[in-house]
Amino acid sequence: MNLYRIAVLPGDGIGKEVTPVGLKALEAAGEATSTFRCEFESYDWGSEYYLRHGRMMPAEALEILQRYDALYFGAIGLPGSVPDHVTLWEFLLPIRKGFQQFINIRPCHLLPGLKSPLRDKGPQEIDFICVRENSEGEYSGAGGRVHLHTEDEVAVQTSIFTRRAVERVLRYGFELSRARPKKRLVSATKSNAMQYGMVFWDEVFLEVARDYPEVHAEKQHVDALAARFVTHPETLDVVVGSNLFADILTDLGGALMGSLGMAPSANLNPEGAYPSMFEPVHGSAPDIAGKGIANPIAMVWSAALMLDHLGEKEAAGLVMRAIEDLVLEGRVLTPDLGGTAATNQVGESLVEKILR
Ligand code: NAI
Ligand code: MG
């Protein structure tokens, strides 16, 4: 039996509500398959930790986390108490960058039984994967502010695109695309307006595309691509985008899936030098936090991505089938999906299905 050491980072708001559901699903999958066991260690880092200690996580956090096989993360953010750029830049981004989790996988699949806000599109039409560049681009953190609090105040935020990072994310997208039946890839660009970074991105795209003649590859300006998500999602299979572009597109993707509470993600260090991190696309949802009604499916789906990454294919399949059965039955759903169930009721139902 395999043993996995998992660092658990529930974070803030609904992160703390959906994480326990994900852990129960993982335990149930281990029990059902008898192929593995997880050892969880939970860390209370995040905004409340910040209010007590003046920092989002301890200085040695990355050294601590590095010892684990994978990281399982809920969400952070406590707007009103801690500025969002502090939560992001002192917690999430240091982990993604520090552990070179340069690929962010975000499946966008409408499950049968759920209604998309798109009137005429069903599970056949909404079924693709976004691959987000996760280490640089618009979120490089390069920039500064000068002449603070004067009339001459200036803010500069620079996007950084390196050949290494652009090539590896595009190559990852092409490899993924090649293994899928449709073999279609769209690269999100904006090279009409961004004549340095995005023209460079397009050049690297053309170079990498040459190595994959079997993949039908195209580039599209991200604004038009956003419209295509809505009008022709059935023409999408693998979408590769920069850090900012794919961040925005995947919240739209979450909406297409019926709720942002459905959308899972995986921050991968494909080389395995550092642990990868699995988290829902959504944030801490302060508007519903504390009510016990957050949809835990994105968190549980992210656990399935983690099991898949760890090589536990059977367990990952069990978790996914439990989610699919639950939404197809449509009896135990949270309010975002039109139901009346609480977070823990969805959790109990999922665990029961995994064990069945
Ligand atoms: P959000 O994703 O937290 O919420 C957007 C909307 O979706 C809200 O109406 C919320 O109620 C709903 N929603 C999200 N997840 C849901 C779920 N599981 N079940 C039901 N409804 C759900 O985004 P928002 O409001 O922009 O950000 C709130 C905080 O989260 C901010 O502090 C932000 O910086 C942070 N954030 C953190 C992220 C992370 O930790 N990875 C990602 C995005 C935002
Ligand atoms: Mg986002």
GROMACS .gro file of C-alpha atoms and ligand atoms in nm:
model
  401
    1MET     CA    1   0.000   0.000   0.000
    2ASN     CA    2   0.130   0.345  -0.093
    3LEU     CA    3   0.158   0.614   0.172
    4TYR     CA    4   0.125   0.977   0.073
    5ARG     CA    5   0.218   1.266   0.299
    6ILE     CA    6  -0.014   1.553   0.217
    7ALA     CA    7   0.020   1.909   0.351
    8VAL     CA    8  -0.326   2.057   0.397
    9LEU     CA    9  -0.373   2.434   0.366
   10PRO     CA   10  -0.741   2.517   0.424
   11GLY     CA   11  -0.675   2.896   0.413
   12ASP     CA   12  -0.964   3.136   0.468
   13GLY     CA   13  -1.340   3.164   0.429
   14ILE     CA   14  -1.502   2.876   0.244
   15GLY     CA   15  -1.155   2.722   0.200
   16LYS     CA   16  -1.194   2.606   0.560
   17GLU     CA   17  -1.541   2.467   0.483
   18VAL     CA   18  -1.468   2.271   0.166
   19THR     CA   19  -1.128   2.131   0.269
   20PRO     CA   20  -1.264   1.882   0.529
   21VAL     CA   21  -1.499   1.744   0.263
   22GLY     CA   22  -1.204   1.689   0.029
   23LEU     CA   23  -1.009   1.510   0.302
   24LYS     CA   24  -1.301   1.276   0.373
   25ALA     CA   25  -1.328   1.198   0.002
   26LEU     CA   26  -0.956   1.116  -0.010
   27GLU     CA   27  -0.985   0.889   0.294
   28ALA     CA   28  -1.288   0.713   0.145
   29ALA     CA   29  -1.106   0.659  -0.186
   30GLY     CA   30  -0.814   0.503   0.002
   31GLU     CA   31  -1.049   0.278   0.194
   32ALA     CA   32  -1.239   0.174  -0.118
   33THR     CA   33  -0.932   0.086  -0.325
   34SER     CA   34  -0.692  -0.030  -0.049
   35THR     CA   35  -0.409   0.086  -0.273
   36PHE     CA   36  -0.299   0.384  -0.066
   37ARG     CA   37  -0.329   0.579   0.255
   38CYS     CA   38  -0.286   0.952   0.312
   39GLU     CA   39  -0.118   1.111   0.610
   40PHE     CA   40  -0.252   1.465   0.641
   41GLU     CA   41  -0.086   1.751   0.824
   42SER     CA   42  -0.283   2.073   0.839
   43TYR     CA   43  -0.137   2.425   0.859
   44ASP     CA   44  -0.349   2.720   0.974
   45TRP     CA   45  -0.165   2.972   0.758
   46GLY     CA   46  -0.359   3.249   0.587
   47SER     CA   47  -0.528   3.577   0.673
   48GLU     CA   48  -0.606   3.505   1.040
   49TYR     CA   49  -0.248   3.390   1.087
   50TYR     CA   50  -0.147   3.722   0.925
   51LEU     CA   51  -0.356   3.923   1.171
   52ARG     CA   52  -0.183   3.743   1.461
   53HIS     CA   53   0.174   3.721   1.326
   54GLY     CA   54   0.206   3.993   1.062
   55ARG     CA   55   0.273   3.743   0.785
   56MET     CA   56   0.064   3.496   0.585
   57MET     CA   57   0.287   3.199   0.663
   58PRO     CA   58   0.610   3.143   0.856
   59ALA     CA   59   0.948   3.227   0.698
   60GLU     CA   60   1.035   2.858   0.677
   61ALA     CA   61   0.702   2.761   0.516
   62LEU     CA   62   0.851   2.640   0.187
   63GLU     CA   63   1.108   2.428   0.368
   64ILE     CA   64   0.826   2.267   0.566
   65LEU     CA   65   0.604   2.211   0.261
   66GLN     CA   66   0.886   2.074   0.050
   67ARG     CA   67   0.884   1.752   0.253
   68TYR     CA   68   0.538   1.653   0.133
   69ASP     CA   69   0.426   1.446  -0.164
   70ALA     CA   70   0.156   1.699  -0.253
   71LEU     CA   71  -0.016   2.011  -0.122
   72TYR     CA   72  -0.393   2.036  -0.090
   73PHE     CA   73  -0.508   2.396  -0.069
   74GLY     CA   74  -0.853   2.553  -0.016
   75ALA     CA   75  -0.856   2.928  -0.081
   76ILE     CA   76  -0.725   3.247   0.075
   77GLY     CA   77  -0.852   3.600   0.108
   78LEU     CA   78  -1.010   3.810   0.380
   79PRO     CA   79  -1.100   4.133   0.201
   80GLY     CA   80  -1.152   4.421   0.440
   81SER     CA   81  -0.894   4.285   0.686
   82VAL     CA   82  -0.600   4.194   0.462
   83PRO     CA   83  -0.550   4.346   0.115
   84ASP     CA   84  -0.593   4.086  -0.161
   85HIS     CA   85  -0.248   4.156  -0.309
   86VAL     CA   86  -0.092   4.074   0.028
   87THR     CA   87  -0.275   3.742   0.058
   88LEU     CA   88  -0.180   3.649  -0.295
   89TRP     CA   89   0.181   3.768  -0.296
   90GLU     CA   90   0.272   3.639   0.050
   91PHE     CA   91   0.103   3.302   0.023
   92LEU     CA   92  -0.021   3.161  -0.304
   93LEU     CA   93   0.229   3.304  -0.552
   94PRO     CA   94   0.541   3.225  -0.343
   95ILE     CA   95   0.431   2.860  -0.330
   96ARG     CA   96   0.353   2.839  -0.703
   97LYS     CA   97   0.680   3.013  -0.795
   98GLY     CA   98   0.899   2.865  -0.523
   99PHE     CA   99   0.800   2.510  -0.613
  100GLN     CA  100   0.818   2.582  -0.987
  101GLN     CA  101   0.458   2.478  -1.038
  102PHE     CA  102   0.477   2.630  -1.382
  103ILE     CA  103   0.179   2.446  -1.529
  104ASN     CA  104  -0.173   2.515  -1.407
  105ILE     CA  105  -0.429   2.267  -1.539
  106ARG     CA  106  -0.792   2.375  -1.528
  107PRO     CA  107  -1.048   2.136  -1.677
  108CYS     CA  108  -1.369   2.294  -1.800
  109HIS     CA  109  -1.631   2.023  -1.836
  110LEU     CA  110  -2.004   2.057  -1.784
  111LEU     CA  111  -2.117   1.737  -1.611
  112PRO     CA  112  -2.440   1.569  -1.725
  113GLY     CA  113  -2.726   1.677  -1.499
  114LEU     CA  114  -2.603   2.033  -1.454
  115LYS     CA  115  -2.731   2.334  -1.645
  116SER     CA  116  -2.487   2.570  -1.804
  117PRO     CA  117  -2.593   2.934  -1.831
  118LEU     CA  118  -2.551   2.883  -2.207
  119ARG     CA  119  -2.901   2.805  -2.332
  120ASP     CA  120  -2.813   2.560  -2.609
  121LYS     CA  121  -2.491   2.402  -2.482
  122GLY     CA  122  -2.470   2.076  -2.290
  123PRO     CA  123  -2.200   1.837  -2.164
  124GLN     CA  124  -2.109   1.741  -2.524
  125GLU     CA  125  -2.035   2.100  -2.615
  126ILE     CA  126  -1.860   2.213  -2.295
  127ASP     CA  127  -1.563   1.981  -2.247
  128PHE     CA  128  -1.214   2.124  -2.272
  129ILE     CA  129  -0.898   2.189  -2.067
  130CYS     CA  130  -0.718   2.516  -2.002
  131VAL     CA  131  -0.342   2.513  -1.951
  132ARG     CA  132  -0.225   2.827  -1.775
  133GLU     CA  133   0.131   2.954  -1.761
  134ASN     CA  134   0.181   2.969  -1.385
  135SER     CA  135   0.525   3.115  -1.318
  136GLU     CA  136   0.565   3.455  -1.486
  137GLY     CA  137   0.395   3.671  -1.750
  138GLU     CA  138   0.168   3.938  -1.612
  139TYR     CA  139   0.207   3.797  -1.258
  140SER     CA  140   0.587   3.818  -1.253
  141GLY     CA  141   0.576   4.080  -0.983
  142ALA     CA  142   0.821   4.304  -1.169
  143GLY     CA  143   0.750   4.672  -1.120
  144GLY     CA  144   0.728   4.941  -0.862
  145ARG     CA  145   0.571   5.264  -0.749
  146VAL     CA  146   0.746   5.599  -0.732
  147HIS     CA  147   0.654   5.953  -0.628
  148LEU     CA  148   0.419   5.797  -0.376
  149HIS     CA  149   0.125   6.011  -0.265
  150THR     CA  150   0.217   6.303  -0.489
  151GLU     CA  151   0.057   6.432  -0.806
  152ASP     CA  152   0.341   6.267  -1.002
  153GLU     CA  153   0.268   5.921  -0.862
  154VAL     CA  154   0.360   5.642  -1.104
  155ALA     CA  155   0.288   5.269  -1.100
  156VAL     CA  156   0.473   5.030  -1.330
  157GLN     CA  157   0.380   4.663  -1.365
  158THR     CA  158   0.588   4.474  -1.617
  159SER     CA  159   0.498   4.145  -1.784
  160ILE     CA  160   0.791   3.908  -1.827
  161PHE     CA  161   0.792   3.640  -2.094
  162THR     CA  162   1.093   3.409  -2.114
  163ARG     CA  163   1.153   3.161  -2.393
  164ARG     CA  164   1.195   2.883  -2.139
  165ALA     CA  165   0.860   2.938  -1.967
  166VAL     CA  166   0.658   3.014  -2.281
  167GLU     CA  167   0.799   2.714  -2.464
  168ARG     CA  168   0.742   2.468  -2.179
  169VAL     CA  169   0.379   2.567  -2.125
  170LEU     CA  170   0.302   2.551  -2.498
  171ARG     CA  171   0.481   2.218  -2.527
  172TYR     CA  172   0.280   2.086  -2.233
  173GLY     CA  173  -0.038   2.197  -2.409
  174PHE     CA  174   0.062   2.028  -2.734
  175GLU     CA  175   0.156   1.704  -2.557
  176LEU     CA  176  -0.182   1.706  -2.381
  177SER     CA  177  -0.361   1.785  -2.705
  178ARG     CA  178  -0.184   1.508  -2.894
  179ALA     CA  179  -0.313   1.252  -2.642
  180ARG     CA  180  -0.676   1.365  -2.675
  181PRO     CA  181  -0.915   1.249  -2.947
  182LYS     CA  182  -0.988   1.594  -3.092
  183LYS     CA  183  -0.624   1.707  -3.108
  184ARG     CA  184  -0.716   2.074  -3.121
  185LEU     CA  185  -0.525   2.351  -2.948
  186VAL     CA  186  -0.591   2.723  -2.922
  187SER     CA  187  -0.321   2.960  -2.798
  188ALA     CA  188  -0.461   3.274  -2.636
  189THR     CA  189  -0.278   3.584  -2.755
  190LYS     CA  190  -0.311   3.959  -2.782
  191SER     CA  191  -0.030   4.026  -3.023
  192ASN     CA  192  -0.219   4.305  -3.195
  193ALA     CA  193  -0.188   4.529  -2.890
  194MET     CA  194   0.107   4.375  -2.704
  195GLN     CA  195   0.374   4.396  -2.972
  196TYR     CA  196   0.663   4.260  -2.763
  197GLY     CA  197   0.545   3.998  -2.515
  198MET     CA  198   0.261   3.851  -2.715
  199VAL     CA  199   0.433   3.869  -3.056
  200PHE     CA  200   0.712   3.672  -2.889
  201TRP     CA  201   0.455   3.428  -2.746
  202ASP     CA  202   0.313   3.377  -3.097
  203GLU     CA  203   0.659   3.313  -3.243
  204VAL     CA  204   0.731   3.045  -2.984
  205PHE     CA  205   0.385   2.900  -3.048
  206LEU     CA  206   0.466   2.862  -3.421
  207GLU     CA  207   0.802   2.700  -3.342
  208VAL     CA  208   0.654   2.447  -3.101
  209ALA     CA  209   0.357   2.377  -3.331
  210ARG     CA  210   0.601   2.252  -3.598
  211ASP     CA  211   0.685   1.957  -3.371
  212TYR     CA  212   0.318   1.854  -3.354
  213PRO     CA  213   0.185   1.832  -3.711
  214GLU     CA  214  -0.098   1.601  -3.597
  215VAL     CA  215  -0.243   1.874  -3.371
  216HIS     CA  216  -0.477   2.129  -3.527
  217ALA     CA  217  -0.331   2.444  -3.369
  218GLU     CA  218  -0.449   2.803  -3.395
  219LYS     CA  219  -0.396   3.127  -3.211
  220GLN     CA  220  -0.671   3.368  -3.122
  221HIS     CA  221  -0.684   3.708  -2.957
  222VAL     CA  222  -0.800   3.658  -2.602
  223ASP     CA  223  -1.096   3.897  -2.631
  224ALA     CA  224  -1.238   3.709  -2.929
  225LEU     CA  225  -1.156   3.381  -2.754
  226ALA     CA  226  -1.360   3.490  -2.452
  227ALA     CA  227  -1.658   3.538  -2.683
  228ARG     CA  228  -1.592   3.198  -2.841
  229PHE     CA  229  -1.605   3.034  -2.493
  230VAL     CA  230  -1.967   3.150  -2.490
  231THR     CA  231  -2.072   3.113  -2.854
  232HIS     CA  232  -1.878   2.803  -2.972
  233PRO     CA  233  -1.734   2.613  -2.672
  234GLU     CA  234  -1.768   2.288  -2.872
  235THR     CA  235  -1.478   2.404  -3.094
  236LEU     CA  236  -1.240   2.409  -2.791
  237ASP     CA  237  -1.029   2.118  -2.670
  238VAL     CA  238  -0.701   2.244  -2.520
  239VAL     CA  239  -0.660   2.617  -2.454
  240VAL     CA  240  -0.315   2.750  -2.357
  241GLY     CA  241  -0.285   3.097  -2.210
  242SER     CA  242  -0.059   3.328  -2.014
  243ASN     CA  243  -0.095   3.370  -1.639
  244LEU     CA  244  -0.347   3.658  -1.661
  245PHE     CA  245  -0.536   3.553  -1.973
  246ALA     CA  246  -0.601   3.198  -1.852
  247ASP     CA  247  -0.685   3.322  -1.501
  248ILE     CA  248  -0.968   3.530  -1.645
  249LEU     CA  249  -1.079   3.272  -1.901
  250THR     CA  250  -1.106   2.997  -1.640
  251ASP     CA  251  -1.345   3.186  -1.414
  252LEU     CA  252  -1.558   3.216  -1.728
  253GLY     CA  253  -1.498   2.843  -1.773
  254GLY     CA  254  -1.622   2.784  -1.419
  255ALA     CA  255  -1.939   2.973  -1.499
  256LEU     CA  256  -1.989   2.754  -1.808
  257MET     CA  257  -1.960   2.448  -1.581
  258GLY     CA  258  -2.267   2.567  -1.394
  259SER     CA  259  -2.082   2.726  -1.103
  260LEU     CA  260  -1.739   2.845  -1.002
  261GLY     CA  261  -1.789   2.596  -0.720
  262MET     CA  262  -1.736   2.314  -0.973
  263ALA     CA  263  -1.403   2.422  -1.125
  264PRO     CA  264  -1.090   2.231  -1.011
  265SER     CA  265  -0.722   2.300  -1.074
  266ALA     CA  266  -0.377   2.149  -1.045
  267ASN     CA  267  -0.055   2.350  -1.007
  268LEU     CA  268   0.202   2.109  -1.143
  269ASN     CA  269   0.576   2.084  -1.114
  270PRO     CA  270   0.596   1.827  -1.395
  271GLU     CA  271   0.959   1.745  -1.320
  272GLY     CA  272   0.869   1.627  -0.971
  273ALA     CA  273   1.150   1.823  -0.808
  274TYR     CA  274   0.893   1.990  -0.580
  275PRO     CA  275   0.544   1.899  -0.459
  276SER     CA  276   0.253   1.997  -0.682
  277MET     CA  277  -0.050   2.176  -0.538
  278PHE     CA  278  -0.418   2.105  -0.592
  279GLU     CA  279  -0.686   2.367  -0.530
  280PRO     CA  280  -1.024   2.481  -0.658
  281VAL     CA  281  -1.028   2.773  -0.903
  282HIS     CA  282  -1.252   2.976  -0.673
  283GLY     CA  283  -1.149   3.205  -0.389
  284SER     CA  284  -1.259   3.233  -0.026
  285ALA     CA  285  -1.610   3.360  -0.122
  286PRO     CA  286  -1.662   3.600   0.173
  287ASP     CA  287  -2.022   3.657   0.060
  288ILE     CA  288  -2.120   3.300   0.159
  289ALA     CA  289  -1.844   3.210   0.408
  290GLY     CA  290  -1.969   3.083   0.745
  291LYS     CA  291  -2.307   2.979   0.608
  292GLY     CA  292  -2.212   2.618   0.541
  293ILE     CA  293  -2.348   2.629   0.187
  294ALA     CA  294  -2.030   2.640  -0.020
  295ASN     CA  295  -2.014   2.386  -0.300
  296PRO     CA  296  -1.731   2.143  -0.212
  297ILE     CA  297  -1.721   1.972  -0.554
  298ALA     CA  298  -1.438   2.187  -0.699
  299MET     CA  299  -1.230   2.092  -0.393
  300VAL     CA  300  -1.317   1.722  -0.425
  301TRP     CA  301  -1.253   1.726  -0.801
  302SER     CA  302  -0.913   1.883  -0.724
  303ALA     CA  303  -0.851   1.584  -0.493
  304ALA     CA  304  -0.921   1.358  -0.793
  305LEU     CA  305  -0.661   1.552  -0.993
  306MET     CA  306  -0.418   1.498  -0.702
  307LEU     CA  307  -0.484   1.123  -0.695
  308ASP     CA  308  -0.434   1.108  -1.071
  309HIS     CA  309  -0.105   1.295  -1.036
  310LEU     CA  310   0.009   1.058  -0.760
  311GLY     CA  311  -0.063   0.763  -0.990
  312GLU     CA  312  -0.377   0.643  -0.807
  313LYS     CA  313  -0.586   0.622  -1.125
  314GLU     CA  314  -0.849   0.387  -0.983
  315ALA     CA  315  -0.910   0.607  -0.680
  316ALA     CA  316  -0.922   0.920  -0.898
  317GLY     CA  317  -1.184   0.746  -1.113
  318LEU     CA  318  -1.391   0.652  -0.806
  319VAL     CA  319  -1.396   1.012  -0.685
  320MET     CA  320  -1.491   1.143  -1.029
  321ARG     CA  321  -1.770   0.886  -1.066
  322ALA     CA  322  -1.908   0.986  -0.724
  323ILE     CA  323  -1.919   1.350  -0.836
  324GLU     CA  324  -2.081   1.256  -1.168
  325ASP     CA  325  -2.345   1.038  -0.997
  326LEU     CA  326  -2.422   1.307  -0.742
  327VAL     CA  327  -2.486   1.581  -0.996
  328LEU     CA  328  -2.675   1.350  -1.231
  329GLU     CA  329  -2.913   1.248  -0.949
  330GLY     CA  330  -2.951   1.617  -0.863
  331ARG     CA  331  -3.094   1.552  -0.515
  332VAL     CA  332  -2.808   1.673  -0.295
  333LEU     CA  333  -2.679   1.997  -0.444
  334THR     CA  334  -2.572   2.327  -0.290
  335PRO     CA  335  -2.761   2.652  -0.371
  336ASP     CA  336  -2.515   2.764  -0.642
  337LEU     CA  337  -2.636   2.462  -0.842
  338GLY     CA  338  -3.001   2.526  -0.763
  339GLY     CA  339  -3.023   2.291  -0.464
  340THR     CA  340  -3.078   2.340  -0.093
  341ALA     CA  341  -2.814   2.107   0.052
  342ALA     CA  342  -2.538   2.210   0.290
  343THR     CA  343  -2.166   2.160   0.223
  344ASN     CA  344  -2.141   1.866   0.463
  345GLN     CA  345  -2.448   1.693   0.317
  346VAL     CA  346  -2.285   1.697  -0.026
  347GLY     CA  347  -1.973   1.560   0.144
  348GLU     CA  348  -2.160   1.276   0.312
  349SER     CA  349  -2.331   1.182  -0.011
  350LEU     CA  350  -2.000   1.180  -0.200
  351VAL     CA  351  -1.829   0.963   0.063
  352GLU     CA  352  -2.118   0.716   0.054
  353LYS     CA  353  -2.088   0.690  -0.324
  354ILE     CA  354  -1.710   0.648  -0.315
  355LEU     CA  355  -1.742   0.363  -0.063
  356ARG     CA  356  -2.027   0.192  -0.245
  357NAI     P1  357  -1.456   3.400  -0.528
  357NAI     O1  358  -1.417   3.291  -0.620
  357NAI     O2  359  -1.420   3.383  -0.386
  357NAI     O3  360  -1.615   3.424  -0.538
  357NAI     C1  361  -1.680   3.465  -0.659
  357NAI     C2  362  -1.829   3.429  -0.652
  357NAI     O4  363  -1.844   3.285  -0.669
  357NAI     C3  364  -1.891   3.461  -0.518
  357NAI     O5  365  -2.024   3.507  -0.539
  357NAI     C4  366  -1.893   3.330  -0.444
  357NAI     O6  367  -1.995   3.316  -0.350
  357NAI     C5  368  -1.909   3.229  -0.557
  357NAI     N1  369  -1.841   3.102  -0.524
  357NAI     C6  370  -1.709   3.079  -0.528
  357NAI     N2  371  -1.682   2.955  -0.488
  357NAI     C7  372  -1.799   2.897  -0.458
  357NAI     C8  373  -1.836   2.768  -0.408
  357NAI     N3  374  -1.744   2.672  -0.383
  357NAI     N4  375  -1.967   2.743  -0.386
  357NAI     C9  376  -2.059   2.837  -0.412
  357NAI     N5  377  -2.030   2.960  -0.458
  357NAI    C10  378  -1.901   2.990  -0.480
  357NAI     O7  379  -1.389   3.533  -0.588
  357NAI     P2  380  -1.384   3.682  -0.527
  357NAI     O8  381  -1.514   3.715  -0.462
  357NAI     O9  382  -1.333   3.766  -0.636
  357NAI    O10  383  -1.269   3.678  -0.419
  357NAI    C11  384  -1.291   3.658  -0.280
  357NAI    C12  385  -1.155   3.646  -0.212
  357NAI    O11  386  -1.086   3.529  -0.258
  357NAI    C13  387  -1.062   3.762  -0.239
  357NAI    O12  388  -0.990   3.787  -0.122
  357NAI    C14  389  -0.969   3.709  -0.348
  357NAI    O13  390  -0.844   3.772  -0.352
  357NAI    C15  391  -0.958   3.565  -0.305
  357NAI     N6  392  -0.923   3.472  -0.413
  357NAI    C16  393  -0.841   3.370  -0.378
  357NAI    C17  394  -0.811   3.272  -0.468
  357NAI    C18  395  -0.728   3.158  -0.422
  357NAI    O14  396  -0.706   3.141  -0.304
  357NAI     N7  397  -0.681   3.074  -0.511
  357NAI    C19  398  -0.864   3.274  -0.605
  357NAI    C20  399  -0.955   3.383  -0.630
  357NAI    C21  400  -0.982   3.479  -0.536
  358MG      MG  401  -0.868   3.334  -1.065
   0.00000   0.00000   0.00000
